CSV table of C-alpha atoms and ligand atoms in Angstrom, one decimal:
chain,number,residue,atom,x,y,z
T,1,MET,CA,9.1,37.5,-13.7
T,2,SER,CA,9.5,36.8,-17.4
T,3,ASN,CA,6.7,35.5,-19.6
T,4,GLY,CA,7.6,31.9,-19.5
T,5,PRO,CA,5.6,29.0,-21.0
T,6,GLN,CA,1.8,29.4,-20.8
T,7,MET,CA,0.5,28.5,-17.3
T,8,LEU,CA,-2.8,27.8,-15.7
T,9,PRO,CA,-4.6,30.9,-14.5
T,10,ARG,CA,-4.0,31.9,-10.9
T,11,ASN,CA,-7.7,31.5,-10.0
T,12,PHE,CA,-7.6,27.9,-11.3
T,13,ARG,CA,-8.8,26.6,-7.9
T,14,LYS,CA,-11.8,28.9,-8.0
T,15,LEU,CA,-13.0,27.9,-11.5
T,16,SER,CA,-15.8,25.3,-11.9
T,17,ALA,CA,-14.6,21.8,-12.5
T,18,GLU,CA,-15.8,22.1,-16.2
T,19,LEU,CA,-13.8,25.3,-16.7
T,20,ARG,CA,-10.7,23.8,-15.0
T,21,LEU,CA,-10.7,21.0,-17.5
T,22,GLN,CA,-11.0,23.5,-20.4
T,23,ALA,CA,-8.1,25.5,-19.0
T,24,LEU,CA,-6.0,22.4,-18.6
T,25,ARG,CA,-6.8,21.3,-22.2
T,26,ASP,CA,-6.0,24.7,-23.7
T,27,THR,CA,-2.8,25.3,-21.7
T,28,TYR,CA,-1.3,21.9,-22.0
T,29,ASP,CA,-2.8,20.7,-25.3
T,30,LEU,CA,-4.5,17.7,-23.9
T,31,SER,CA,-6.3,15.3,-26.3
T,32,ALA,CA,-9.9,14.4,-26.1
T,33,GLU,CA,-9.0,10.9,-24.9
T,34,GLU,CA,-6.7,12.3,-22.2
T,35,LEU,CA,-9.4,14.7,-21.0
T,36,GLN,CA,-12.0,12.0,-21.0
T,37,MET,CA,-9.8,9.7,-18.8
T,38,LEU,CA,-9.4,12.5,-16.3
T,39,GLY,CA,-12.8,14.0,-16.1
T,40,TYR,CA,-15.3,11.4,-16.9
T,41,ARG,CA,-18.8,12.6,-16.0
T,42,GLY,CA,-20.1,12.1,-12.5
T,43,ASN,CA,-16.7,11.7,-11.0
T,44,LEU,CA,-15.7,15.3,-11.2
T,45,ASP,CA,-17.9,16.1,-8.1
T,46,LEU,CA,-16.2,13.3,-6.2
T,47,SER,CA,-12.7,14.4,-7.1
T,48,GLU,CA,-13.8,17.9,-6.1
T,49,ILE,CA,-14.5,16.9,-2.5
T,50,MET,CA,-11.4,14.7,-2.3
T,51,THR,CA,-8.8,17.2,-3.5
T,52,GLU,CA,-8.3,20.9,-4.1
T,53,SER,CA,-8.1,22.2,-7.7
T,54,ALA,CA,-9.6,18.9,-8.9
T,55,VAL,CA,-9.6,18.0,-12.6
T,56,GLY,CA,-10.8,14.4,-12.2
T,57,PHE,CA,-9.2,11.1,-11.4
T,58,LEU,CA,-6.1,9.3,-12.5
T,59,ALA,CA,-7.6,5.8,-12.1
T,60,LEU,CA,-5.3,3.0,-11.2
T,61,PRO,CA,-6.1,-0.4,-12.7
T,62,MET,CA,-7.7,-2.6,-10.0
T,63,GLY,CA,-7.5,-6.3,-10.1
T,64,ILE,CA,-8.3,-9.1,-7.6
T,65,ALA,CA,-5.8,-11.5,-6.1
T,66,VAL,CA,-8.1,-14.5,-5.8
T,67,GLY,CA,-8.0,-17.0,-2.9
T,68,ILE,CA,-5.5,-15.6,-0.4
T,69,PRO,CA,-5.5,-18.0,2.5
T,70,VAL,CA,-5.9,-16.1,5.8
T,71,ASP,CA,-6.6,-18.0,9.0
T,72,GLU,CA,-8.7,-20.9,7.6
T,73,GLN,CA,-10.5,-18.5,5.2
T,74,LEU,CA,-10.0,-17.5,1.7
T,75,TYR,CA,-10.1,-13.9,0.6
T,76,ASP,CA,-10.4,-12.3,-2.8
T,77,VAL,CA,-8.2,-9.3,-2.3
T,78,PRO,CA,-8.6,-6.1,-4.5
T,79,LEU,CA,-5.3,-4.6,-5.4
T,80,ALA,CA,-4.9,-1.3,-7.3
T,81,VAL,CA,-1.5,-0.8,-8.8
T,82,GLU,CA,0.2,0.1,-12.1
T,83,GLU,CA,2.7,-2.7,-12.0
T,84,PRO,CA,1.5,-5.8,-14.0
T,85,SER,CA,3.2,-8.5,-12.0
T,86,VAL,CA,1.9,-7.6,-8.6
T,87,ILE,CA,-1.3,-9.6,-8.7
T,88,ALA,CA,0.3,-12.4,-10.6
T,89,ALA,CA,2.9,-12.8,-7.8
T,90,ALA,CA,0.4,-12.5,-4.9
T,91,THR,CA,-1.9,-15.1,-6.5
T,92,TYR,CA,1.0,-17.4,-7.3
T,93,GLY,CA,2.4,-17.2,-3.7
T,94,ALA,CA,-1.1,-17.7,-2.3
T,95,ARG,CA,-1.7,-20.8,-4.5
T,96,ILE,CA,1.4,-22.5,-3.2
T,97,LEU,CA,0.6,-21.6,0.4
T,98,ARG,CA,-3.0,-22.7,0.1
T,99,GLY,CA,-1.8,-26.2,-0.5
T,100,ALA,CA,0.8,-25.9,2.3
T,101,GLY,CA,-1.3,-25.1,5.3
T,102,GLY,CA,-2.2,-21.5,4.6
T,103,MET,CA,-1.2,-18.4,6.6
T,104,HIS,CA,-1.8,-17.6,10.2
T,105,THR,CA,-2.2,-13.8,11.0
T,106,TRP,CA,-2.4,-11.5,14.0
T,107,ALA,CA,-2.9,-7.8,14.8
T,108,SER,CA,-2.4,-5.8,17.9
T,109,ASP,CA,-4.9,-3.2,19.0
T,110,PRO,CA,-4.9,-0.2,16.7
T,111,VAL,CA,-3.0,2.1,19.1
T,112,MET,CA,-1.5,5.3,17.5
T,113,THR,CA,0.6,8.0,19.1
T,114,THR,CA,0.1,11.8,18.9
T,115,GLN,CA,2.7,14.3,19.9
T,116,VAL,CA,3.1,17.8,21.4
T,117,TYR,CA,6.6,19.3,21.4
T,118,LEU,CA,7.2,22.2,23.9
T,119,SER,CA,10.1,24.7,23.9
T,120,ASP,CA,11.2,27.2,26.6
T,121,CYS,CA,9.8,25.1,29.4
T,122,GLU,CA,10.4,26.0,33.1
T,123,ASP,CA,12.5,23.9,35.5
T,124,GLY,CA,10.6,20.8,36.7
T,125,ALA,CA,8.3,20.8,33.6
T,126,VAL,CA,8.8,17.2,32.9
T,127,GLU,CA,7.9,16.1,36.4
T,128,ARG,CA,4.9,18.4,36.5
T,129,LEU,CA,3.6,17.1,33.2
T,130,ARG,CA,4.1,13.5,34.3
T,131,ALA,CA,2.2,14.1,37.5
T,132,ALA,CA,-0.7,15.7,35.6
T,133,GLU,CA,-1.9,12.7,33.6
T,134,SER,CA,-5.4,12.7,35.0
T,135,GLN,CA,-5.7,16.4,34.1
T,136,VAL,CA,-4.6,15.7,30.6
T,137,ILE,CA,-7.1,12.9,30.3
T,138,ALA,CA,-9.9,15.2,31.4
T,139,GLU,CA,-8.8,17.9,29.0
T,140,ILE,CA,-8.8,15.6,25.9
T,141,SER,CA,-11.9,13.5,26.9
T,142,PRO,CA,-14.4,15.6,24.9
T,143,VAL,CA,-12.4,14.9,21.7
T,144,LEU,CA,-12.2,11.2,22.5
T,145,ALA,CA,-15.7,10.6,23.9
T,146,ALA,CA,-17.2,9.1,20.7
T,147,MET,CA,-14.1,6.9,20.2
T,148,GLN,CA,-14.3,5.7,23.8
T,149,GLN,CA,-17.9,4.7,23.2
T,150,ARG,CA,-16.7,2.5,20.3
T,151,GLY,CA,-14.2,0.8,22.6
T,152,GLY,CA,-11.1,2.9,21.8
T,153,GLY,CA,-9.8,6.1,23.4
T,154,TYR,CA,-6.9,7.1,25.7
T,155,ARG,CA,-4.3,4.4,26.3
T,156,GLY,CA,-1.4,6.2,28.0
T,157,MET,CA,1.0,9.2,28.1
T,158,ASP,CA,4.7,9.6,28.0
T,159,VAL,CA,6.8,12.7,28.7
T,160,GLU,CA,10.5,13.0,27.8
T,161,LEU,CA,13.1,15.8,27.6
T,162,LEU,CA,15.0,15.9,24.3
T,163,GLN,CA,18.3,16.9,26.0
T,164,ASP,CA,20.1,18.2,22.9
T,165,LEU,CA,17.3,20.6,22.0
T,166,SER,CA,15.9,21.4,25.5
T,167,VAL,CA,12.6,20.5,24.1
T,168,VAL,CA,9.9,18.5,26.0
T,169,ARG,CA,8.0,15.8,24.0
T,170,VAL,CA,4.6,14.7,25.3
T,171,GLN,CA,3.2,11.6,23.6
T,172,ILE,CA,-0.4,10.4,24.0
T,173,ASP,CA,-1.4,6.9,22.9
T,174,ILE,CA,-4.9,6.4,21.5
T,175,ASP,CA,-6.8,3.3,20.4
T,176,VAL,CA,-8.4,4.5,17.2
T,177,ARG,CA,-10.4,1.3,16.5
T,178,ASP,CA,-11.6,1.1,12.8
T,179,ALA,CA,-10.1,4.5,11.8
T,180,MET,CA,-6.7,5.3,10.4
T,181,GLY,CA,-7.0,8.0,13.1
T,182,ALA,CA,-5.1,11.0,11.7
T,183,ASN,CA,-7.9,13.6,12.3
T,184,LEU,CA,-8.6,12.3,15.8
T,185,LEU,CA,-5.0,12.2,16.8
T,186,ASN,CA,-4.3,15.7,15.5
T,187,SER,CA,-7.4,17.1,17.2
T,188,THR,CA,-6.4,15.4,20.5
T,189,ALA,CA,-2.9,16.9,20.4
T,190,GLU,CA,-4.2,20.4,19.6
T,191,GLN,CA,-6.8,20.1,22.4
T,192,ALA,CA,-4.1,19.2,24.9
T,193,VAL,CA,-1.8,22.1,23.9
T,194,PRO,CA,-3.1,25.0,26.2
T,195,LEU,CA,-3.0,22.7,29.3
T,196,LEU,CA,0.5,21.4,28.4
T,197,GLU,CA,1.8,24.9,27.9
T,198,LYS,CA,0.3,26.0,31.3
T,199,LEU,CA,1.8,23.0,33.1
T,200,SER,CA,5.2,23.3,31.5
T,201,GLY,CA,5.4,27.1,31.3
T,202,GLY,CA,6.6,26.4,27.7
T,203,ARG,CA,5.5,27.1,24.2
T,204,LYS,CA,4.1,24.7,21.7
T,205,VAL,CA,6.5,24.0,18.8
T,206,PHE,CA,3.9,21.8,17.0
T,207,ALA,CA,1.2,19.2,17.8
T,208,ILE,CA,0.6,16.4,15.4
T,209,LEU,CA,0.3,12.6,15.2
T,210,SER,CA,3.4,10.4,14.7
T,211,ASN,CA,3.0,8.2,11.6
T,212,ALA,CA,5.5,5.8,13.1
T,213,ALA,CA,2.8,3.6,14.7
T,214,PRO,CA,5.2,1.1,16.3
T,215,LYS,CA,2.3,-0.2,18.5
T,216,ARG,CA,-0.1,-0.9,15.7
T,217,LEU,CA,1.6,-4.1,14.4
T,218,ALA,CA,0.2,-6.9,12.3
T,219,GLY,CA,1.8,-10.0,11.1
T,220,ALA,CA,1.4,-13.2,9.1
T,221,GLU,CA,3.3,-16.5,9.0
T,222,PHE,CA,3.2,-19.9,7.3
T,223,HIS,CA,4.8,-23.3,8.0
T,224,ALA,CA,5.0,-24.9,4.6
T,225,PRO,CA,6.1,-28.6,4.5
T,226,LEU,CA,9.2,-28.8,2.3
T,227,SER,CA,7.6,-31.4,0.0
T,228,ARG,CA,5.1,-28.8,-1.0
T,229,LEU,CA,7.7,-26.4,-2.4
T,230,ARG,CA,8.6,-26.3,-6.1
T,231,ARG,CA,9.7,-23.5,-8.4
T,232,GLY,CA,11.1,-24.4,-11.8
T,233,LYS,CA,13.9,-26.9,-11.3
T,234,LEU,CA,14.3,-26.1,-7.6
T,235,VAL,CA,12.3,-28.5,-5.4
T,236,GLY,CA,11.7,-29.0,-1.7
T,237,ARG,CA,14.7,-28.4,0.6
T,238,ALA,CA,16.8,-27.0,-2.2
T,239,LEU,CA,14.3,-24.3,-2.9
T,240,ALA,CA,13.7,-23.6,0.8
T,241,GLU,CA,17.5,-23.2,1.5
T,242,ARG,CA,17.8,-20.7,-1.3
T,243,ILE,CA,14.8,-18.7,0.0
T,244,VAL,CA,16.3,-18.7,3.5
T,245,LEU,CA,19.7,-17.5,2.1
T,246,ALA,CA,17.9,-14.8,0.1
T,247,SER,CA,16.1,-13.6,3.2
T,248,ARG,CA,19.3,-13.7,5.2
T,249,ILE,CA,20.9,-11.4,2.6
T,250,ALA,CA,18.0,-9.0,3.0
T,251,GLU,CA,18.4,-9.1,6.8
T,252,CYS,CA,22.1,-8.3,6.6
T,253,ASP,CA,22.4,-5.9,3.6
T,254,PRO,CA,20.3,-2.7,3.5
T,255,MET,CA,20.9,-2.3,-0.3
T,256,ARG,CA,19.0,-5.6,-0.8
T,257,ALA,CA,16.5,-5.0,2.0
T,258,VAL,CA,15.1,-2.0,0.3
T,259,THR,CA,14.2,-4.0,-2.8
T,260,HIS,CA,13.0,-6.9,-0.7
T,261,ASN,CA,10.7,-4.6,1.2
T,262,LYS,CA,9.6,-2.8,-1.9
T,263,GLY,CA,8.3,-6.2,-3.2
T,264,ILE,CA,6.4,-6.7,0.1
T,265,MET,CA,4.9,-3.2,-0.2
T,266,ASN,CA,3.8,-4.0,-3.8
T,267,GLY,CA,1.0,-6.0,-2.3
T,268,ILE,CA,0.4,-4.0,0.9
T,269,SER,CA,0.4,-0.5,-0.8
T,270,SER,CA,-1.8,-1.8,-3.6
T,271,LEU,CA,-4.4,-3.0,-1.0
T,272,ALA,CA,-4.1,0.5,0.6
T,273,ASN,CA,-4.8,2.1,-2.8
T,274,ALA,CA,-7.8,-0.2,-3.4
T,275,THR,CA,-9.3,0.6,0.0
T,276,GLY,CA,-8.7,4.3,-0.1
T,277,ASN,CA,-6.0,4.2,2.7
T,278,ASP,CA,-3.1,6.6,3.1
T,279,THR,CA,-0.2,4.9,1.3
T,280,ARG,CA,2.4,7.5,2.4
T,281,GLY,CA,1.6,7.2,6.1
T,282,LEU,CA,1.6,3.4,5.8
T,283,GLU,CA,4.9,3.3,4.0
T,284,ALA,CA,6.6,5.8,6.3
T,285,ALA,CA,5.7,3.6,9.2
T,286,VAL,CA,6.8,0.4,7.6
T,287,HIS,CA,10.2,1.7,6.5
T,288,ALA,CA,10.9,3.3,9.9
T,289,TYR,CA,10.1,-0.1,11.5
T,290,ALA,CA,12.4,-1.8,9.1
T,291,ALA,CA,15.2,0.5,10.4
T,292,ARG,CA,14.2,0.1,14.1
T,293,LEU,CA,17.3,-1.9,15.0
T,294,GLY,CA,19.7,0.9,13.8
T,295,SER,CA,20.2,-0.3,10.3
T,296,TYR,CA,17.6,-0.8,7.5
T,297,GLY,CA,16.6,-4.5,7.4
T,298,SER,CA,14.0,-7.0,6.1
T,299,LEU,CA,10.4,-7.1,7.1
T,300,THR,CA,10.2,-10.8,6.6
T,301,SER,CA,12.3,-13.8,7.8
T,302,TYR,CA,12.5,-17.4,6.7
T,303,ARG,CA,13.9,-20.4,8.5
T,304,ILE,CA,13.8,-24.2,8.0
T,305,GLU,CA,12.3,-25.8,11.1
T,306,ALA,CA,11.2,-29.2,12.3
T,307,GLY,CA,7.5,-29.5,11.5
T,308,PRO,CA,4.8,-31.1,13.7
T,309,HIS,CA,4.3,-34.1,11.5
T,310,GLY,CA,7.9,-35.3,11.2
T,311,GLU,CA,8.6,-33.3,8.1
T,312,ASP,CA,10.7,-30.1,8.0
T,313,VAL,CA,8.9,-27.0,7.1
T,314,LEU,CA,9.8,-23.6,5.7
T,315,HIS,CA,8.7,-21.0,8.2
T,316,GLY,CA,8.1,-17.6,6.7
T,317,ARG,CA,7.1,-14.6,8.9
T,318,LEU,CA,6.3,-10.9,8.3
T,319,GLU,CA,5.5,-8.3,11.0
T,320,ALA,CA,5.1,-4.6,10.4
T,321,PRO,CA,3.1,-1.6,11.6
T,322,LEU,CA,0.2,-1.8,9.1
T,323,VAL,CA,-2.0,1.3,9.5
T,324,PHE,CA,-5.2,0.5,7.7
T,325,GLY,CA,-8.6,2.2,8.4
T,326,VAL,CA,-12.0,1.1,7.2
T,327,VAL,CA,-13.9,4.3,8.2
T,328,GLY,CA,-13.0,8.0,7.7
T,329,GLY,CA,-10.7,9.6,5.2
T,330,ALA,CA,-11.2,8.6,1.6
T,331,VAL,CA,-12.4,5.1,2.7
T,332,GLY,CA,-16.0,6.1,3.2
T,333,ILE,CA,-16.2,8.5,0.2
T,334,HIS,CA,-14.8,6.7,-2.8
T,335,PRO,CA,-17.3,4.1,-4.2
T,336,GLY,CA,-14.3,2.1,-5.6
T,337,ALA,CA,-12.9,1.8,-2.1
T,338,ARG,CA,-16.3,0.9,-0.7
T,339,ALA,CA,-16.6,-1.8,-3.3
T,340,ALA,CA,-13.1,-3.1,-2.4
T,341,LEU,CA,-14.2,-3.4,1.2
T,342,LYS,CA,-17.3,-5.3,0.2
T,343,VAL,CA,-15.2,-7.7,-1.8
T,344,LEU,CA,-13.2,-8.2,1.4
T,345,ARG,CA,-16.4,-9.0,3.3
T,346,ARG,CA,-16.3,-5.7,5.2
T,347,PRO,CA,-13.4,-6.3,7.6
T,348,GLY,CA,-12.7,-4.2,10.6
T,349,ALA,CA,-9.4,-2.3,10.6
T,350,MET,CA,-7.5,-5.0,12.5
T,351,GLN,CA,-8.8,-7.7,10.1
T,352,LEU,CA,-7.8,-5.6,7.1
T,353,ALA,CA,-4.3,-5.2,8.6
T,354,ARG,CA,-4.1,-9.0,9.0
T,355,ILE,CA,-5.2,-9.5,5.3
T,356,ALA,CA,-2.5,-6.9,4.3
T,357,ALA,CA,0.2,-8.8,6.2
T,358,ALA,CA,-0.8,-12.1,4.5
T,359,VAL,CA,-0.8,-10.4,1.1
T,360,GLY,CA,2.7,-8.9,1.8
T,361,LEU,CA,4.1,-12.3,2.9
T,362,ALA,CA,2.6,-14.2,-0.1
T,363,GLN,CA,4.0,-11.5,-2.4
T,364,ASN,CA,7.5,-11.8,-0.8
T,365,PHE,CA,7.4,-15.6,-0.9
T,366,ALA,CA,6.6,-15.5,-4.6
T,367,ALA,CA,9.2,-12.9,-5.4
T,368,LEU,CA,12.0,-14.8,-3.5
T,369,GLY,CA,10.9,-18.1,-5.1
T,370,ALA,CA,11.2,-16.6,-8.6
T,371,LEU,CA,14.4,-14.8,-7.9
T,372,VAL,CA,16.3,-17.8,-6.6
T,373,SER,CA,15.0,-20.0,-9.5
T,374,GLU,CA,14.3,-18.7,-13.0
T,375,GLY,CA,14.5,-15.0,-12.1
T,376,ILE,CA,11.7,-12.5,-12.4
T,377,GLN,CA,12.4,-11.1,-15.8
T,378,ALA,CA,10.9,-13.9,-17.8
T,379,GLY,CA,7.5,-13.4,-16.1
T,380,HIS,CA,7.8,-9.6,-16.2
T,381,MET,CA,8.6,-9.6,-19.9
T,382,ARG,CA,5.6,-11.7,-20.7
T,383,LEU,CA,3.4,-9.1,-19.0
T,384,HIS,CA,5.4,-6.3,-20.5
T,385,ALA,CA,4.7,-7.8,-24.0
T,386,THR,CA,1.0,-7.1,-23.6
T,387,ARG,CA,1.7,-3.4,-22.8
T,388,LEU,CA,4.0,-3.2,-25.9
T,389,ALA,CA,1.3,-4.7,-28.0
T,390,TYR,CA,-1.2,-2.1,-26.7
T,391,ILE,CA,1.3,0.8,-27.2
T,392,ALA,CA,1.9,-0.4,-30.8
T,393,GLY,CA,-1.8,0.0,-31.4
T,394,ALA,CA,-3.3,-3.5,-30.8
T,395,ARG,CA,-6.7,-3.5,-29.2
T,396,GLY,CA,-9.2,-6.2,-28.1
T,397,GLU,CA,-8.5,-9.6,-29.4
T,398,LEU,CA,-5.3,-8.5,-31.2
T,399,ILE,CA,-3.4,-7.8,-28.0
T,400,GLU,CA,-2.9,-11.4,-26.9
T,401,PRO,CA,-1.5,-12.9,-30.2
T,402,VAL,CA,0.8,-9.9,-30.7
T,403,ALA,CA,2.1,-10.3,-27.1
T,404,ALA,CA,2.5,-14.0,-27.5
T,405,ARG,CA,4.6,-13.7,-30.6
T,406,LEU,CA,6.6,-10.9,-29.0
T,407,SER,CA,7.4,-13.2,-26.0
T,408,ALA,CA,8.2,-16.1,-28.3
T,409,GLY,CA,10.6,-14.0,-30.3
T,410,GLY,CA,12.2,-12.5,-27.2
T,411,VAL,CA,12.7,-9.0,-28.8
T,412,TYR,CA,10.8,-6.5,-26.8
T,413,ASN,CA,10.3,-3.2,-28.5
T,414,ILE,CA,7.5,-1.2,-30.0
T,415,GLU,CA,8.9,-1.5,-33.6
T,416,THR,CA,8.8,-5.3,-33.3
T,417,ALA,CA,5.3,-5.2,-31.8
T,418,ALA,CA,4.1,-2.9,-34.6
T,419,GLY,CA,5.5,-5.2,-37.2
T,420,LEU,CA,3.8,-8.2,-35.6
T,421,LEU,CA,0.6,-6.3,-35.3
T,422,GLN,CA,0.6,-5.6,-39.0
T,423,ASP,CA,1.1,-9.3,-39.8
T,424,ILE,CA,-1.5,-10.5,-37.4
T,425,ALA,CA,-4.0,-7.8,-38.2
T,426,GLY,CA,-3.7,-8.6,-41.9
T,427,VAL,CA,-4.4,-12.3,-41.3
T,428,HIS,CA,-7.1,-11.4,-38.9
T,429,GLN,CA,-8.7,-9.0,-41.4
T,430,SER,CA,-8.7,-11.7,-44.1
T,431,ASP,CA,-10.0,-14.3,-41.7
T,432,THR,CA,-13.0,-12.0,-40.7
T,433,THR,CA,-13.7,-11.1,-44.3
T,434,GLU,CA,-13.6,-14.8,-45.3
T,435,SER,CA,-15.9,-15.8,-42.4
T,436,ALA,CA,-18.3,-12.9,-43.2
T,437,HIS,CA,-18.3,-14.1,-46.8
T,438,LYS,CA,-19.0,-17.7,-45.7
T,439,THR,CA,-21.9,-16.4,-43.5
T,440,GLU,CA,-23.4,-14.5,-46.4
T,441,VAL,CA,-23.1,-17.6,-48.6
G,501,MEV,C1,9.5,-5.9,-8.2
G,501,MEV,O1,8.4,-4.9,-8.2
G,501,MEV,C2,9.6,-6.5,-6.8
G,501,MEV,C3,10.9,-7.4,-6.6
G,501,MEV,O2,12.0,-6.7,-7.0
G,501,MEV,C4,11.0,-7.7,-5.2
G,501,MEV,C5,12.2,-8.5,-4.8
G,501,MEV,O3,13.3,-8.3,-5.4
G,501,MEV,O4,12.2,-9.1,-3.7
G,501,MEV,C6,10.8,-8.6,-7.5
C-alpha cells in the first residue's frame, strides 16, 4: 500500500491513554484546546473502560427540561443533545400541557425477545422444538436465575419456519426488569444453542437479541381543553384543527412521518443520551414500530374529542417501544448518567420509559404547534444567533447582546456577528474603563 497521509500507529489500542492523546495530537495536528476537551484529567480512565482505543470524551451539552407533567407529578428531565431548540421545545410543550391537565402515561412489562436461527434442520424440527419448551426453560434457567429473583425471567417461546430460507427461528421472551437487557438476552440465546441444535438436528446461524422490542411499549397522552390552546395568532379550536391536520399528514405520508418522528426522538434520544442508554437500539426499535403496518407512519396521533366537562379537548397520544434501562451498560458507570437518574428521582426502567414517552409527546406537540403557526425557523434562528456570536469570538457577557442584535437585524452569518461583536466589545470596553475610572475616583 502506498505511503498515504500520516496515520495513527497500528498499536494505538495498546498505548497508554496519555500516549494515545499525544499520537492523536501529532498525527492530526490537534490544538491544546481540542485535546483538553477530549482528554480532561480523571475522565480518561472512565473512557478507557467504556470504549476501546479511548482518547477521552466528546461531551454533549446537557440541559434540563424543567417541569414535565407526568401522571400528577412534575419531573425535571435531563436531556443531552447538540441541537439548541430541543429543550426549549420540550419545556414549551410541557408548560402548555401543565395548564391543560398534564399527561397520563403507561408502560408494559419490559419484555424483550432473543433469537436463535437454525439452518439444515431435520424433518419435524419445528414440532420437536415446540414440544420441548420445558427442556429449553431448564437449559436457560441458570442464566436467568438472578433475573427471576428480581421478578423477571422467562416469559414464553415461539418457533417458526422461515419457508423461503428453510431456516427455523426460535424466539424466547424475557422480562428484563430494570435492565436494557442486551447482555442477558444474548447470553440466554447462546446458552440455548446446543440444546436447540440437538433437538432440531440443525446448525446455529446466529444467536442474538432482537432490538425490535414490540412488547416493551410505553405511551403518553393528554386531553387538553381547546380553550387552553394558543400559539401566535392561532387560538383554541383553530390551532387544534391545524395540529390534527398536521398529524394526519404524518400518518398518511412517510416523507413527512420521518421528520415528525425525528422531532419526537429529539426528546427521547436526548433522554437516552443523558441516562447512558443505547440510542441506536432505541431508535431501531422505534422506527421499526413506526413501519409495523406496512408503511412508515407517525408515532403520535391527535384528535378533537368531546371532553368530560362539556368542552371539546385536543387528545394527543404517543405509543412506541421505549427500551430504557436504569442498571447495567453505561448507566451504572458514567457519573453523568448517574446524576441524570438522580435528577429524575431514581426511576425504575418502566417509569423512565413513561417519562420518555411524555417528553416525546410534549416535544411533538410543541413542534406541531410551532409549525402550523409562526413556523420553527424564527425560534431556531434566535438560538442559532447565540452560536454565531460564539463562533465570531464573543464570550461571557458579550454573547447575549451580539445574538440579540443579530436576531434583530435578521442577517445570520459570521461576518455580521463579528462586526457586531467589534461594535459591542468597543462600547463594552469603554464602559468598563469608565466604570473602573469612576471606582478609582
Ligand atoms: C427539528 O429538529 C424537529 C422538527 O423538524 C420536527 C417536526 O418537523 O415535527 C421541528
